[in-house]
């Protein structure tokens, strides 16, 4: 049986315990907070989540940047000599240039395959978990990539938004739209579809009630759900 290693980036939002148990290598993306660069490293965080969100609430400017081609080449060089194959799973190519950078770097390595998760956060994490499962039985590196490319189309990720001010700050919602939603007490459901984020449905009322209706809408009448990772 061939020995494959799974790499991903820190947008997968897997815990340190999960990463260690699965033997994953996670490349941290960089975020810039008020002009200072920080690595999003789950094992060596430069600030806690609580500290980060407090700074955002206080109005700090934040942006992110992708893993560079050079960083990918360095990591691929390290693992291609140790394993039969390397599979790197990226945040959706519609959200970041990490996928493009990884593909450029992979051109120099015969046994590296790059997978566009077409998702982010827990959606990307599910693709990573599936890769770890498939890597145990895949007959070839190309078969493993084909199965993962097929799996990405079946992953659903969504969430319910209580406050729209952060979407406004991130440029995903206009101030006028946010004002209208607040006046009408609307809570939008944001879903990832075809690698992009968009509004799936708008709920109205208190957040707890909207959340219950959102969960009901997502689960009712579904006989195609895979709970294998629960």
mmCIF file of N, CA and C in Angstrom, residues 181-227:
data_model
loop_
_atom_site.group_PDB
_atom_site.id
_atom_site.type_symbol
_atom_site.label_atom_id
_atom_site.label_comp_id
_atom_site.label_asym_id
_atom_site.label_seq_id
_atom_site.Cartn_x
_atom_site.Cartn_y
_atom_site.Cartn_z
ATOM 1 N N UNK A 181 -31.729 45.406 6.631
ATOM 2 C CA UNK A 181 -31.867 44.115 7.308
ATOM 3 C C UNK A 181 -32.060 44.295 8.802
ATOM 4 N N UNK A 182 -31.337 45.267 9.392
ATOM 5 C CA UNK A 182 -31.481 45.508 10.828
ATOM 6 C C UNK A 182 -32.863 46.065 11.155
ATOM 7 N N UNK A 183 -33.370 46.937 10.322
ATOM 8 C CA UNK A 183 -34.695 47.509 10.551
ATOM 9 C C UNK A 183 -35.780 46.442 10.468
ATOM 10 N N UNK A 184 -35.597 45.489 9.569
ATOM 11 C CA UNK A 184 -36.583 44.416 9.382
ATOM 12 C C UNK A 184 -36.299 43.199 10.258
ATOM 13 N N UNK A 185 -35.214 43.278 11.056
ATOM 14 C CA UNK A 185 -34.810 42.178 11.945
ATOM 15 C C UNK A 185 -34.555 40.892 11.158
ATOM 16 N N UNK A 186 -33.816 41.019 10.044
ATOM 17 C CA UNK A 186 -33.521 39.869 9.190
ATOM 18 C C UNK A 186 -32.200 39.220 9.583
ATOM 19 N N UNK A 187 -32.192 37.904 9.506
ATOM 20 C CA UNK A 187 -30.986 37.125 9.760
ATOM 21 C C UNK A 187 -30.708 36.274 8.513
ATOM 22 N N UNK A 188 -29.714 36.638 7.709
ATOM 23 C CA UNK A 188 -29.456 35.879 6.482
ATOM 24 C C UNK A 188 -28.705 34.575 6.729
ATOM 25 N N UNK A 189 -29.076 33.557 5.988
ATOM 26 C CA UNK A 189 -28.316 32.307 5.958
ATOM 27 C C UNK A 189 -27.319 32.413 4.813
ATOM 28 N N UNK A 190 -26.046 32.321 5.134
ATOM 29 C CA UNK A 190 -24.986 32.369 4.128
ATOM 30 C C UNK A 190 -24.544 30.946 3.835
ATOM 31 N N UNK A 191 -24.523 30.573 2.580
ATOM 32 C CA UNK A 191 -24.084 29.238 2.215
ATOM 33 C C UNK A 191 -22.977 29.307 1.169
ATOM 34 N N UNK A 192 -22.150 28.268 1.166
ATOM 35 C CA UNK A 192 -21.113 28.141 0.143
ATOM 36 C C UNK A 192 -21.660 27.236 -0.947
ATOM 37 N N UNK A 193 -21.685 27.744 -2.156
ATOM 38 C CA UNK A 193 -22.188 26.978 -3.293
ATOM 39 C C UNK A 193 -21.275 27.210 -4.481
ATOM 40 N N UNK A 194 -20.827 26.120 -5.093
ATOM 41 C CA UNK A 194 -19.903 26.207 -6.234
ATOM 42 C C UNK A 194 -18.672 27.036 -5.903
ATOM 43 N N UNK A 195 -18.221 26.918 -4.658
ATOM 44 C CA UNK A 195 -16.993 27.593 -4.257
ATOM 45 C C UNK A 195 -17.151 29.041 -3.864
ATOM 46 N N UNK A 196 -18.380 29.569 -3.894
ATOM 47 C CA UNK A 196 -18.623 30.979 -3.577
ATOM 48 C C UNK A 196 -19.647 31.101 -2.454
ATOM 49 N N UNK A 197 -19.564 32.217 -1.708
ATOM 50 C CA UNK A 197 -20.536 32.476 -0.654
ATOM 51 C C UNK A 197 -21.666 33.353 -1.173
ATOM 52 N N UNK A 198 -22.881 33.049 -0.731
ATOM 53 C CA UNK A 198 -24.030 33.858 -1.110
ATOM 54 C C UNK A 198 -25.160 33.657 -0.117
ATOM 55 N N UNK A 199 -26.181 34.493 -0.222
ATOM 56 C CA UNK A 199 -27.331 34.390 0.674
ATOM 57 C C UNK A 199 -28.276 33.314 0.154
ATOM 58 N N UNK A 200 -28.571 32.326 1.005
ATOM 59 C CA UNK A 200 -29.478 31.243 0.615
ATOM 60 C C UNK A 200 -30.908 31.581 0.985
ATOM 61 N N UNK A 201 -31.104 32.160 2.177
ATOM 62 C CA UNK A 201 -32.444 32.476 2.655
ATOM 63 C C UNK A 201 -32.334 33.517 3.761
ATOM 64 N N UNK A 202 -33.374 34.333 3.915
ATOM 65 C CA UNK A 202 -33.399 35.329 4.984
ATOM 66 C C UNK A 202 -34.495 34.964 5.985
ATOM 67 N N UNK A 203 -34.098 34.907 7.259
ATOM 68 C CA UNK A 203 -35.046 34.622 8.333
ATOM 69 C C UNK A 203 -35.346 35.926 9.078
ATOM 70 N N UNK A 204 -36.503 35.966 9.722
ATOM 71 C CA UNK A 204 -36.903 37.196 10.400
ATOM 72 C C UNK A 204 -37.319 36.887 11.828
ATOM 73 N N UNK A 205 -36.817 37.686 12.758
ATOM 74 C CA UNK A 205 -37.183 37.524 14.154
ATOM 75 C C UNK A 205 -35.964 37.422 15.041
ATOM 76 N N UNK A 206 -36.168 36.920 16.265
ATOM 77 C CA UNK A 206 -35.075 36.763 17.204
ATOM 78 C C UNK A 206 -34.129 35.656 16.714
ATOM 79 N N UNK A 207 -32.861 35.805 17.093
ATOM 80 C CA UNK A 207 -31.846 34.900 16.548
ATOM 81 C C UNK A 207 -32.118 33.442 16.915
ATOM 82 N N UNK A 208 -32.507 33.170 18.157
ATOM 83 C CA UNK A 208 -32.738 31.784 18.587
ATOM 84 C C UNK A 208 -33.825 31.125 17.742
ATOM 85 N N UNK A 209 -34.897 31.865 17.471
ATOM 86 C CA UNK A 209 -35.986 31.334 16.650
ATOM 87 C C UNK A 209 -35.510 31.111 15.211
ATOM 88 N N UNK A 210 -34.779 32.079 14.682
ATOM 89 C CA UNK A 210 -34.270 31.953 13.314
ATOM 90 C C UNK A 210 -33.308 30.783 13.193
ATOM 91 N N UNK A 211 -32.487 30.585 14.220
ATOM 92 C CA UNK A 211 -31.525 29.488 14.203
ATOM 93 C C UNK A 211 -32.237 28.139 14.179
ATOM 94 N N UNK A 212 -33.293 28.010 14.983
ATOM 95 C CA UNK A 212 -34.050 26.759 15.000
ATOM 96 C C UNK A 212 -34.678 26.492 13.639
ATOM 97 N N UNK A 213 -35.225 27.527 13.000
ATOM 98 C CA UNK A 213 -35.838 27.362 11.681
ATOM 99 C C UNK A 213 -34.785 27.044 10.616
ATOM 100 N N UNK A 214 -33.630 27.646 10.751
ATOM 101 C CA UNK A 214 -32.530 27.389 9.814
ATOM 102 C C UNK A 214 -32.094 25.928 9.876
ATOM 103 N N UNK A 215 -31.907 25.412 11.092
ATOM 104 C CA UNK A 215 -31.500 24.012 11.256
ATOM 105 C C UNK A 215 -32.575 23.081 10.699
ATOM 106 N N UNK A 216 -33.825 23.398 10.985
ATOM 107 C CA UNK A 216 -34.946 22.584 10.484
ATOM 108 C C UNK A 216 -34.953 22.549 8.962
ATOM 109 N N UNK A 217 -34.774 23.710 8.341
ATOM 110 C CA UNK A 217 -34.771 23.787 6.878
ATOM 111 C C UNK A 217 -33.625 22.977 6.274
ATOM 112 N N UNK A 218 -32.497 22.969 6.968
ATOM 113 C CA UNK A 218 -31.318 22.282 6.442
ATOM 114 C C UNK A 218 -31.417 20.762 6.571
ATOM 115 N N UNK A 219 -32.161 20.280 7.550
ATOM 116 C CA UNK A 219 -32.163 18.849 7.831
ATOM 117 C C UNK A 219 -33.444 18.126 7.448
ATOM 118 N N UNK A 220 -34.557 18.815 7.426
ATOM 119 C CA UNK A 220 -35.834 18.149 7.150
ATOM 120 C C UNK A 220 -35.877 17.527 5.760
ATOM 121 N N UNK A 221 -36.356 16.294 5.696
ATOM 122 C CA UNK A 221 -36.551 15.628 4.411
ATOM 123 C C UNK A 221 -35.278 15.192 3.729
ATOM 124 N N UNK A 222 -34.167 15.203 4.446
ATOM 125 C CA UNK A 222 -32.892 14.812 3.830
ATOM 126 C C UNK A 222 -32.602 13.352 4.127
ATOM 127 N N UNK A 223 -32.461 12.556 3.088
ATOM 128 C CA UNK A 223 -32.066 11.162 3.266
ATOM 129 C C UNK A 223 -30.710 10.885 2.620
ATOM 130 N N UNK A 224 -30.021 11.980 2.277
ATOM 131 C CA UNK A 224 -28.724 11.844 1.595
ATOM 132 C C UNK A 224 -27.565 12.341 2.455
ATOM 133 N N UNK A 225 -27.793 12.545 3.752
ATOM 134 C CA UNK A 225 -26.757 13.087 4.614
ATOM 135 C C UNK A 225 -25.824 11.984 5.118
ATOM 136 N N UNK A 226 -24.539 12.268 5.136
ATOM 137 C CA UNK A 226 -23.519 11.330 5.612
ATOM 138 C C UNK A 226 -23.043 11.801 6.965
ATOM 139 N N UNK A 227 -23.335 11.011 8.008
ATOM 140 C CA UNK A 227 -22.922 11.403 9.356
ATOM 141 C C UNK A 227 -21.678 10.636 9.798
#
